[in-house]
XYZ file of C-alpha atoms in Angstrom:
718
model
C 202.312 202.163 117.788
C 202.466 206.129 118.138
C 202.551 209.154 115.825
C 201.704 212.796 116.461
C 200.797 215.493 113.530
C 199.208 218.919 113.694
C 198.506 218.621 117.208
C 196.991 215.604 117.236
C 198.037 212.134 118.925
C 197.130 208.798 117.814
C 198.020 205.420 119.705
C 197.558 202.085 117.943
C 197.452 198.543 119.682
C 198.189 195.915 116.821
C 197.041 193.306 119.235
C 192.838 194.460 119.237
C 193.330 196.758 116.585
C 191.876 199.534 118.860
C 192.605 203.337 118.535
C 193.001 206.127 120.910
C 193.671 209.902 119.996
C 194.032 213.059 122.134
C 193.589 216.334 120.717
C 193.193 219.574 122.786
C 193.904 218.001 126.306
C 190.960 215.604 125.027
C 191.145 212.020 124.916
C 189.295 209.629 122.679
C 189.196 206.074 122.264
C 187.836 202.476 120.524
C 185.265 201.106 123.365
C 186.619 198.219 125.133
C 185.334 195.010 123.713
C 184.942 196.678 119.786
C 185.562 194.002 117.423
C 186.380 195.703 114.106
C 184.752 193.136 111.805
C 182.521 191.817 108.715
C 179.997 190.196 107.581
C 179.551 187.658 104.500
C 177.916 185.418 103.161
C 178.446 181.646 102.917
C 176.891 179.787 100.221
C 175.642 176.339 101.420
C 176.939 176.930 105.080
C 175.000 174.592 107.951
C 172.530 177.317 109.952
C 174.569 176.337 113.083
C 178.140 176.459 111.806
C 177.600 180.102 111.026
C 177.123 183.643 112.907
C 173.727 185.121 111.592
C 173.939 189.176 112.169
C 170.541 190.896 111.301
C 170.508 193.725 109.546
C 168.746 196.284 108.194
C 167.333 196.030 104.469
C 164.648 197.828 102.299
C 162.633 196.278 99.449
C 165.216 198.110 96.852
C 168.461 196.785 98.410
C 171.044 195.517 96.137
C 172.991 192.947 98.834
C 170.560 190.236 97.842
C 171.549 186.156 98.230
C 170.496 183.245 98.172
C 168.212 182.594 101.066
C 169.929 179.260 101.836
C 173.265 181.245 102.534
C 173.854 182.036 105.992
C 175.570 185.134 107.182
C 179.401 184.966 109.018
C 181.007 187.580 110.738
C 184.892 187.584 110.488
C 186.893 189.909 112.793
C 190.021 191.577 111.064
C 191.837 189.785 113.696
C 190.912 186.460 111.505
C 193.096 187.514 108.860
C 195.706 185.207 108.244
C 198.310 187.554 107.231
C 198.132 191.190 108.987
C 200.628 193.832 108.587
C 201.438 197.891 109.933
C 203.179 200.138 108.496
C 204.075 203.871 109.756
C 203.461 206.314 106.400
C 204.348 209.771 106.498
C 203.345 211.654 103.344
C 203.060 215.369 102.225
C 199.818 215.669 103.544
C 199.650 213.678 107.030
C 200.990 210.830 109.285
C 199.034 207.122 109.664
C 199.180 203.429 109.902
C 198.319 201.880 106.889
C 197.207 198.043 107.883
C 196.905 195.289 105.423
C 194.685 191.680 106.132
C 194.898 188.816 104.115
C 193.227 185.164 103.865
C 190.155 184.587 105.338
C 188.464 180.945 106.384
C 188.683 179.167 102.897
C 188.997 182.429 101.303
C 192.535 183.025 101.024
C 192.986 185.781 98.316
C 190.319 188.079 100.061
C 192.237 191.259 101.256
C 191.577 194.670 102.417
C 193.685 197.171 104.165
C 192.938 200.302 106.273
C 194.446 203.473 106.498
C 193.831 205.609 109.749
C 196.061 209.023 109.377
C 195.948 212.870 110.528
C 195.946 215.087 108.064
C 198.685 217.730 108.715
C 195.882 221.010 107.317
C 193.497 220.575 110.070
C 194.776 217.894 112.507
C 191.569 215.728 111.624
C 192.079 212.036 111.845
C 190.824 209.926 108.356
C 189.547 206.711 108.845
C 190.256 204.552 105.303
C 189.153 200.989 104.536
C 190.296 199.664 100.801
C 189.016 196.634 99.053
C 191.981 195.140 97.883
C 190.905 191.412 96.350
C 187.198 190.384 96.891
C 187.525 186.515 95.667
C 186.035 184.484 97.583
C 183.960 185.912 100.250
C 181.291 188.359 99.733
C 180.931 190.868 102.246
C 177.536 191.865 103.459
C 178.265 194.698 106.322
C 181.673 196.423 107.508
C 181.714 197.669 111.157
C 184.857 199.976 110.945
C 185.878 202.505 112.611
C 185.266 201.950 115.946
C 182.738 203.155 118.350
C 184.076 205.499 120.708
C 183.896 205.344 124.673
C 180.929 207.027 125.662
C 179.665 206.336 129.198
C 179.973 209.245 131.444
C 177.057 208.684 133.922
C 175.724 212.546 133.010
C 172.652 213.810 131.238
C 175.236 216.537 129.862
C 177.216 214.141 127.651
C 175.172 213.921 124.859
C 174.837 212.003 121.326
C 173.739 213.757 118.002
C 172.219 212.218 115.318
C 170.955 213.296 112.374
C 167.658 211.312 112.475
C 165.105 213.944 110.531
C 165.653 217.118 111.779
C 167.939 216.253 114.390
C 168.125 214.347 118.130
C 170.097 214.696 120.904
C 170.255 212.192 123.271
C 171.924 212.759 126.699
C 173.564 209.646 128.474
C 171.103 209.214 130.813
C 167.924 209.747 128.516
C 165.118 207.660 130.121
C 163.798 206.043 127.237
C 165.943 203.440 125.001
C 167.259 204.187 121.404
C 168.226 201.241 119.254
C 168.549 200.814 115.580
C 168.323 197.198 115.663
C 165.247 197.609 117.261
C 164.092 199.916 114.461
C 163.499 203.480 116.298
C 165.695 204.967 113.653
C 164.136 204.898 109.806
C 166.082 203.575 107.463
C 167.735 201.723 110.030
C 169.880 205.100 110.393
C 170.976 204.755 106.526
C 172.750 208.190 105.673
C 170.995 210.805 102.436
C 167.408 209.443 104.335
C 164.966 210.233 106.648
C 166.807 208.185 109.289
C 170.262 210.496 108.418
C 169.791 213.801 106.579
C 173.090 214.451 106.854
C 176.002 212.277 106.622
C 178.019 212.491 110.391
C 177.248 212.285 113.694
C 178.841 213.793 117.105
C 179.538 213.046 120.685
C 180.017 215.803 123.060
C 181.100 215.736 126.757
C 179.372 218.589 129.682
C 177.134 220.010 126.722
C 174.749 223.219 127.655
C 171.658 221.149 127.858
C 170.422 220.432 131.681
C 168.377 217.787 130.474
C 168.637 216.230 134.135
C 166.606 218.656 135.388
C 163.805 218.745 133.250
C 164.775 217.710 130.008
C 163.026 214.299 130.222
C 160.079 216.186 131.264
C 156.766 215.793 128.623
C 156.301 219.764 126.889
C 153.011 220.392 128.282
C 150.370 222.765 127.342
C 149.060 224.061 130.894
C 145.885 226.365 129.808
C 143.738 224.022 130.656
C 141.168 223.939 127.741
C 140.761 226.830 127.778
C 143.105 227.363 124.152
C 140.573 228.972 121.314
C 143.846 229.968 119.029
C 143.411 233.123 118.714
C 146.537 234.138 120.662
C 148.848 236.757 118.637
C 152.175 237.590 118.958
C 151.803 240.485 121.512
C 149.902 238.524 123.899
C 151.505 235.054 123.642
C 154.769 236.873 123.742
C 153.275 238.295 127.329
C 153.646 235.183 129.571
C 157.404 234.843 128.723
C 159.187 235.639 131.800
C 160.906 238.826 131.765
C 164.195 237.392 133.214
C 166.300 237.385 129.864
C 168.800 235.048 131.471
C 171.690 234.367 128.540
C 171.890 230.688 127.076
C 174.658 228.638 129.930
C 177.033 227.509 127.184
C 179.753 225.749 128.568
C 183.016 224.396 126.603
C 183.047 221.401 126.145
C 185.548 218.829 124.069
C 183.331 217.024 121.458
C 184.343 215.130 118.367
C 182.386 214.604 114.879
C 182.355 212.033 112.936
C 181.919 212.542 108.855
C 181.211 210.085 106.391
C 182.846 211.044 103.235
C 181.469 208.256 101.176
C 177.727 208.169 102.047
C 176.149 206.182 99.632
C 176.170 202.711 100.903
C 176.034 203.604 104.846
C 174.695 204.658 107.972
C 175.533 204.345 111.390
C 174.000 202.072 114.714
C 173.336 203.631 117.857
C 172.332 201.415 121.273
C 171.310 203.667 124.031
C 169.326 201.456 126.697
C 166.666 203.204 129.104
C 168.475 204.802 131.041
C 171.961 204.690 129.264
C 172.043 201.407 131.945
C 172.407 197.248 130.895
C 170.059 196.293 132.532
C 170.100 192.184 133.308
C 167.056 190.785 131.907
C 166.662 188.580 135.255
C 166.827 191.899 137.437
C 164.245 194.530 135.609
C 165.403 196.976 137.621
C 166.869 199.770 135.346
C 169.237 201.000 138.506
C 170.920 198.213 139.082
C 172.389 197.808 135.370
C 175.711 198.802 134.416
C 176.380 202.122 133.433
C 177.108 202.100 129.604
C 175.982 205.836 128.089
C 175.466 205.909 124.093
C 177.289 203.281 121.658
C 177.333 204.778 117.903
C 179.403 204.087 115.164
C 179.427 203.527 111.142
C 178.776 200.964 109.337
C 179.302 199.979 105.596
C 177.431 197.855 102.788
C 178.715 196.328 99.446
C 177.105 198.275 96.541
C 175.949 195.801 93.392
C 177.322 192.427 95.523
C 180.620 194.299 96.255
C 182.663 196.392 98.419
C 183.948 197.893 95.533
C 185.214 201.290 96.135
C 187.383 202.565 99.569
C 184.993 203.910 102.254
C 186.092 207.253 104.289
C 185.145 208.491 107.802
C 186.788 211.772 108.914
C 186.755 212.435 112.764
C 187.409 216.143 113.635
C 187.696 216.473 117.837
C 186.502 220.046 118.829
C 187.105 221.841 121.893
C 184.303 224.148 123.912
C 181.950 222.585 121.723
C 178.027 222.611 121.636
C 175.523 221.392 119.294
C 175.718 224.486 117.546
C 179.248 224.352 117.064
C 179.451 220.732 115.772
C 176.951 221.927 113.454
C 178.730 225.066 112.250
C 182.028 222.581 111.737
C 179.954 220.761 109.379
C 178.772 223.263 107.467
C 182.351 224.530 106.910
C 182.985 221.442 105.778
C 180.694 221.161 102.956
C 181.126 224.957 101.690
C 184.885 224.205 101.913
C 183.514 221.230 99.002
C 181.252 223.306 96.970
C 178.138 221.977 98.206
C 176.745 225.070 100.057
C 173.950 226.369 97.629
C 172.161 229.006 99.817
C 168.685 230.708 98.676
C 170.358 233.285 97.327
C 172.271 231.600 95.020
C 169.447 229.769 93.684
C 167.671 233.103 93.379
C 169.963 234.766 91.300
C 169.387 231.769 88.656
C 165.385 231.565 89.677
C 164.340 234.801 90.960
C 161.000 232.734 91.803
C 162.989 231.754 94.634
C 161.987 234.685 96.355
C 158.740 234.536 95.644
C 158.503 231.466 97.739
C 159.455 232.986 101.142
C 156.578 233.926 103.089
C 154.326 231.680 101.405
C 151.679 229.818 103.823
C 151.634 226.231 102.120
C 148.210 224.904 100.922
C 148.746 220.885 100.307
C 145.491 219.340 98.764
C 144.268 217.059 95.837
C 141.672 216.341 92.960
C 141.456 212.364 92.506
C 141.781 209.743 95.192
C 141.862 206.485 93.401
C 142.835 203.213 95.222
C 143.255 200.027 93.420
C 141.866 196.838 95.570
C 145.345 195.422 95.969
C 146.705 198.260 97.737
C 147.022 198.677 101.950
C 144.860 201.176 102.377
C 141.668 200.177 100.253
C 139.188 200.482 102.452
C 136.591 197.074 102.068
C 134.049 198.237 104.599
C 133.849 201.479 102.661
C 134.645 201.237 99.322
C 133.182 204.126 98.094
C 136.291 206.197 99.680
C 138.205 204.608 97.183
C 137.562 206.981 94.323
C 136.782 210.491 94.712
C 137.229 213.380 92.845
C 137.412 216.949 93.147
C 137.664 220.011 90.645
C 139.716 222.148 89.455
C 137.153 225.082 89.654
C 136.667 224.075 93.175
C 140.285 224.444 94.350
C 140.134 227.933 92.970
C 136.891 228.359 94.650
C 138.692 227.216 98.096
C 141.768 229.464 97.346
C 139.491 232.475 96.834
C 137.667 231.772 99.964
C 140.826 231.465 102.074
C 142.017 234.851 100.520
C 139.170 236.704 101.868
C 139.362 234.994 105.584
C 142.782 236.968 105.388
C 145.544 234.825 103.889
C 148.306 236.497 102.287
C 150.251 234.553 99.752
C 149.586 230.587 99.395
C 151.436 228.597 97.599
C 149.008 225.551 96.200
C 150.773 221.993 95.982
C 148.255 219.293 94.366
C 148.026 215.695 94.348
C 146.282 213.381 91.904
C 145.565 216.926 89.221
C 145.945 213.728 86.475
C 143.591 210.900 84.944
C 144.573 208.189 86.857
C 144.693 209.828 90.110
C 147.245 210.031 93.176
C 149.882 207.509 93.431
C 148.598 205.449 90.417
C 150.302 204.586 86.618
C 153.376 206.608 87.470
C 155.392 207.820 85.090
C 152.573 207.735 82.522
C 150.698 210.218 84.539
C 149.534 212.686 81.918
C 146.878 213.590 81.013
C 145.123 216.357 83.369
C 142.108 214.323 85.394
C 139.346 215.071 82.453
C 136.445 214.570 85.161
C 137.914 217.643 86.935
C 137.859 219.983 83.987
C 140.695 218.140 82.176
C 143.715 220.638 81.010
C 141.663 223.465 80.569
C 140.336 223.383 84.163
C 143.768 222.824 85.342
C 145.243 225.477 83.469
C 142.184 227.801 84.466
C 143.346 227.183 88.601
C 146.952 227.913 87.664
C 146.021 230.955 86.237
C 143.584 231.879 89.346
C 146.671 231.264 91.457
C 148.726 233.637 89.460
C 146.282 236.316 89.679
C 146.526 236.786 92.808
C 150.268 236.335 93.374
C 149.965 233.138 93.966
C 152.729 230.441 93.288
C 151.315 226.563 91.942
C 152.929 223.357 91.882
C 152.410 219.468 90.772
C 153.447 216.200 92.674
C 154.593 213.751 90.831
C 156.806 210.335 91.523
C 159.242 209.173 89.182
C 160.593 205.880 91.586
C 157.730 203.866 92.056
C 156.697 202.371 88.416
C 153.232 200.508 88.172
C 152.714 197.616 86.577
C 149.884 199.185 85.050
C 151.230 202.184 83.394
C 150.534 202.465 79.944
C 154.424 202.230 78.438
C 155.407 199.834 81.542
C 158.367 197.752 80.936
C 159.963 195.514 83.385
C 163.114 196.014 81.355
C 163.432 199.394 82.505
C 162.435 198.615 86.374
C 164.996 198.278 89.058
C 167.394 195.007 88.585
C 168.885 193.358 91.975
C 171.652 191.372 91.750
C 170.052 187.553 91.558
C 167.942 189.092 88.263
C 164.700 190.055 90.256
C 162.814 193.045 90.530
C 161.483 194.821 93.536
C 158.201 194.729 93.810
C 155.199 195.972 96.483
C 151.321 196.847 96.715
C 151.251 199.472 99.327
C 150.061 202.703 97.872
C 146.898 203.531 96.151
C 148.150 202.445 92.622
C 148.730 199.062 93.669
C 151.248 197.066 92.262
C 154.582 198.163 91.267
C 158.073 197.797 91.201
C 160.878 200.533 91.064
C 161.723 202.641 87.802
C 165.994 202.422 87.687
C 166.692 206.457 88.009
C 169.116 205.674 85.177
C 166.185 206.755 82.731
C 164.224 209.009 85.307
C 165.282 212.303 83.564
C 163.606 210.902 80.053
C 160.289 210.644 81.266
C 160.964 213.969 83.593
C 161.664 215.419 80.494
C 158.814 214.580 78.128
C 156.196 214.980 80.707
C 157.255 218.194 81.565
C 157.623 218.932 78.156
C 153.663 218.266 78.043
C 152.637 220.018 80.313
C 153.941 223.098 78.854
C 152.413 222.299 75.671
C 148.880 222.444 77.223
C 149.512 225.672 78.713
C 149.868 224.983 81.904
C 152.898 227.297 83.561
C 153.662 225.677 86.556
C 155.943 227.477 89.187
C 157.162 224.572 91.535
C 157.502 220.715 90.725
C 157.664 217.763 93.796
C 159.391 214.727 92.649
C 158.145 212.400 95.324
C 160.456 210.508 97.472
C 163.676 211.585 95.811
C 165.169 213.163 99.057
C 163.414 210.678 101.774
C 164.414 207.527 100.356
C 167.185 205.370 99.994
C 169.009 205.500 96.575
C 168.362 202.531 94.564
C 170.757 200.240 92.905
C 170.180 198.466 89.024
C 172.100 195.262 88.103
C 171.058 195.888 84.605
C 173.761 196.027 82.436
C 171.690 198.238 79.823
C 171.420 201.446 82.607
C 173.411 200.072 85.170
C 173.630 202.190 88.280
C 175.303 202.131 92.022
C 173.100 203.962 94.313
C 175.774 207.050 93.834
C 175.025 207.242 90.151
C 170.874 207.325 91.566
C 171.465 210.239 93.623
C 173.555 212.340 91.035
C 169.720 210.940 88.643
C 167.916 212.421 90.776
C 169.773 215.401 90.713
C 169.524 215.492 86.836
C 166.031 215.632 87.460
C 166.131 218.796 89.897
C 167.997 220.757 87.609
C 166.009 219.677 84.344
C 163.375 221.677 86.457
C 165.369 224.579 87.143
C 166.305 225.065 83.956
C 162.764 225.641 83.012
C 162.066 227.765 85.803
C 159.911 225.280 88.177
C 161.462 225.323 91.421
C 161.978 222.029 92.691
C 160.770 219.865 95.872
C 160.655 216.739 97.147
C 159.391 214.654 99.974
C 161.722 215.573 102.939
C 165.595 216.342 102.868
C 169.043 214.925 102.204
C 172.504 216.261 101.805
C 172.810 215.176 98.332
C 170.550 216.815 97.109
C 171.034 220.445 98.684
C 172.987 221.674 95.466
C 169.576 221.661 93.767
C 166.931 221.721 95.845
C 165.075 224.751 96.420
C 162.330 223.253 99.357
C 160.520 220.255 100.204
C 157.083 218.821 101.679
C 158.619 218.964 105.324
C 161.878 217.984 107.311
C 160.285 217.760 110.699
C 161.776 216.283 114.237
C 161.238 212.753 113.998
C 158.617 212.856 117.539
C 156.541 214.443 115.103
C 155.798 211.551 112.672
C 155.039 209.985 115.512
C 152.001 209.287 118.063
C 152.625 212.283 120.042
C 151.749 209.980 123.018
C 155.120 208.296 122.539
C 157.630 208.555 124.458
C 160.647 211.178 122.693
C 163.734 210.017 121.886
C 165.989 212.727 122.594
C 165.999 216.544 122.742
C 165.057 218.205 119.384
C 167.361 220.497 117.959
C 167.486 221.611 114.645
C 170.874 220.043 113.529
C 169.725 220.200 109.705
C 168.840 223.942 109.800
C 171.855 225.047 111.617
C 173.754 224.029 108.323
C 171.605 224.192 105.710
C 168.692 226.997 106.972
C 169.741 229.440 104.271
C 169.914 226.622 101.602
C 166.690 224.655 101.372
C 163.020 226.295 102.573
C 160.873 223.910 104.912
C 157.623 224.226 105.765
C 156.299 223.101 109.139
C 152.935 221.781 110.708
C 150.905 223.787 112.756
C 148.964 221.375 114.637
C 148.480 221.701 118.495
C 148.959 218.404 120.314
C 146.112 218.111 122.851
C 147.476 218.384 126.063
C 150.918 218.501 124.459
C 152.933 220.818 121.905
C 151.273 223.298 119.826
C 153.923 222.745 116.908
C 153.462 226.203 115.732
C 156.636 226.988 117.759
C 158.969 224.513 115.895
C 158.271 226.410 112.703
C 158.839 229.698 114.618
C 162.373 228.360 116.370
C 163.065 227.206 112.555
C 162.447 230.215 110.232
C 160.282 228.293 108.331
C 156.645 228.500 106.059
C 153.796 227.489 107.488
C 151.216 225.170 106.569
C 147.772 226.453 106.129
C 145.881 223.235 104.706
C 147.858 219.539 105.012
C 145.160 217.320 103.424
C 146.095 213.837 103.381
C 146.331 212.760 99.824
C 143.301 210.524 99.828
C 140.659 212.915 101.406
C 139.448 216.034 99.510
C 137.380 219.384 100.628
C 135.387 221.138 98.249
C 135.087 224.758 98.184
C 132.403 225.685 100.614
C 132.975 226.432 103.706
C 130.740 225.701 106.801
C 130.058 228.422 109.475
C 132.702 225.878 112.135
C 135.147 225.705 108.677
C 135.385 229.250 108.074
C 135.695 230.035 111.679
C 138.893 227.740 112.246
C 139.886 228.310 109.038
C 140.299 232.346 110.337
C 142.182 231.241 112.877
C 144.248 228.926 111.175
C 145.261 232.021 108.715
C 145.970 234.125 112.040
C 148.051 231.889 113.074
C 149.988 231.402 109.758
C 150.537 234.619 108.783
C 152.499 235.214 112.221
C 154.926 232.408 110.767
C 154.709 233.887 107.410
C 155.869 237.159 108.329
C 159.249 235.637 110.415
C 159.450 233.725 107.608
C 159.519 236.528 105.011
C 162.147 237.680 107.281
C 164.620 235.435 107.885
C 163.672 232.625 105.328
C 167.036 233.371 103.750
C 169.392 234.062 106.629
C 171.077 231.729 107.800
C 170.641 229.900 111.292
C 173.298 231.295 113.461
C 173.085 230.033 116.794
C 170.210 227.469 118.471
C 170.486 227.717 122.316
C 168.603 226.493 125.837
C 168.101 229.064 127.603
C 169.883 229.029 131.396
C 170.152 225.479 130.032
C 166.742 224.140 130.259
C 165.631 222.669 126.982
C 162.384 223.062 127.005
C 163.268 226.705 126.347
C 164.880 227.396 123.253
C 166.102 230.109 121.537
C 167.241 230.257 117.734
C 169.733 233.323 116.467
C 169.540 234.177 112.673
C 172.252 236.308 110.723
C 169.884 239.337 110.234
C 170.071 239.687 114.137
C 166.410 237.985 114.616
C 165.865 236.183 118.008
C 163.060 233.709 118.540
C 162.299 232.514 122.183
C 160.158 229.772 122.522
C 159.415 228.518 126.384
C 157.738 224.945 126.167
C 156.393 224.576 129.146
C 153.803 227.137 128.788
C 153.565 227.208 124.912
C 154.337 230.927 124.307
C 156.731 232.876 121.783
C 159.120 236.059 121.162
C 160.453 237.609 118.457
C 162.905 240.105 119.028
C 165.467 241.967 116.900
């Protein structure tokens, strides 16, 4: 079957159920061997009679089943009845297919509709459950992965794993979501997929075969005293200002329009080659490139709703134009909310631009059952720093030359950091109580600084004062997820349907005690997956969960408190002002670990002017200076980034003062750039001369930042 609409040709093989697409002279086909399929629970099925397919789960996954059940995989082609129908409507042309009867479930049925949108030429793939009688689907693998096996380092895959990763087809390091290389298993709307899309480009601008596989290095022979200024560092960049070599290339972007129970699976073998196990020689393997596709899971035990993926085919593409295509997509749907728009509602947004971040704590309490409990040094499990000491520390930083500061305060309440949420109040008595906390906030405001608190409305601790198991997330099997990882020990998860109630209660009490917050950080909301709850009193899907989390942010904003959370996520953009960080994936691993691709600022190419991001400022011994990534991304700097379980008082030794002066100098340079571009769109990101170790960012105000990771230097122009 074949049809054409708005310049897009579609071919459908009714035997293999695979599709091929052609647009602007470029062909894209589902890879040979791809089998549209779904996995399902089969109750009581013997282990040797079922195909067991491993999948990613988390403690709050809602597709729990009887542990004696087995997983069976059905191909779409296994259906007892299959029909195909060519459809033409006022909005497009496509093929509508139905599949009915699988195994012992003759009534189980679903439909697919693959069609070309007349207005755009995009291909839209829809999967619709018709009758779920007899089978319980656990995972749907559809639509198909594209053939992407060109043996070229200029053929690249883009994934939204944290800030963004570009994986050339010949990249030497294996990347596998099945083997845990992608956090949260590639689930969209988590750190594993900040945005619900991936893309592949044939013939990108990056010449990764030349030096993209080299680890960035520091060539200063250990002589770095950390006192480089912008001018001295700029002098190290060659005067050869060759423009980026951007060669047009065909590409596609796959956008998941129903991302709440979805993600991507990626398999990239080392060097792009499948190596026979007996050979042990990468060069001997068959070149396969990179394979990436979508997966979908049930919601509360049922597939329940239509799943939609949009393919947009691009010509003359690079990673910037792919990201801008997605920016246009979200803008058309009213989900692009800029900082300028947010500042119109809350003018204090502008006060946060150009600040340096000071992340410190007050009270640490680690429960004996926590993974972080120090049994060898039990004194480390309890520590209190007074509010007055933090005020003194703030004053010292200003004496040493720090500009405006945003103080993020952990562990400020009586239970201590990550304990007894959501019953967290009052303010820590040992540290000075409400009066001491108010004095600290007033000291911040007197210096023109901003103040915000850490808070938590997902982790639900069993020793919380008003704990009620009925308010916890309930899985379809009737149990509650439980864990003892964090400092507070034994916990489950609070159903987010109830979270806004606790937010209103707690923040009203904070205000009643005279503490005027500028900002508030609601932990994990934009990093972890949404939860699902089967309790009929507060039933909640993942989509519902994201809406309730957004409601918490909106409450803060309505009271003039700027909203923040752990990382960033597509769903949160309209109601999130800033985050704890939005790092590249490699920054969250051991610096000595091989990188899983070239870092590219995909999130910021879409949302830089929508969400404020503070950046790590560490120097890695023999590696990168993370300050350069802060500059490239036009972000705010971390002046102090204390771990939550470490407290430092306001006094500083001479060595600490010298280090602080150095850190302040670096932070002031980054903060000055952030003051300039913090509310500007990142309009372009390039590899200068095709070299991924020389990167350039261009902002809407004309500012150009070039960073050379060969010698760890930078230049700011415009």
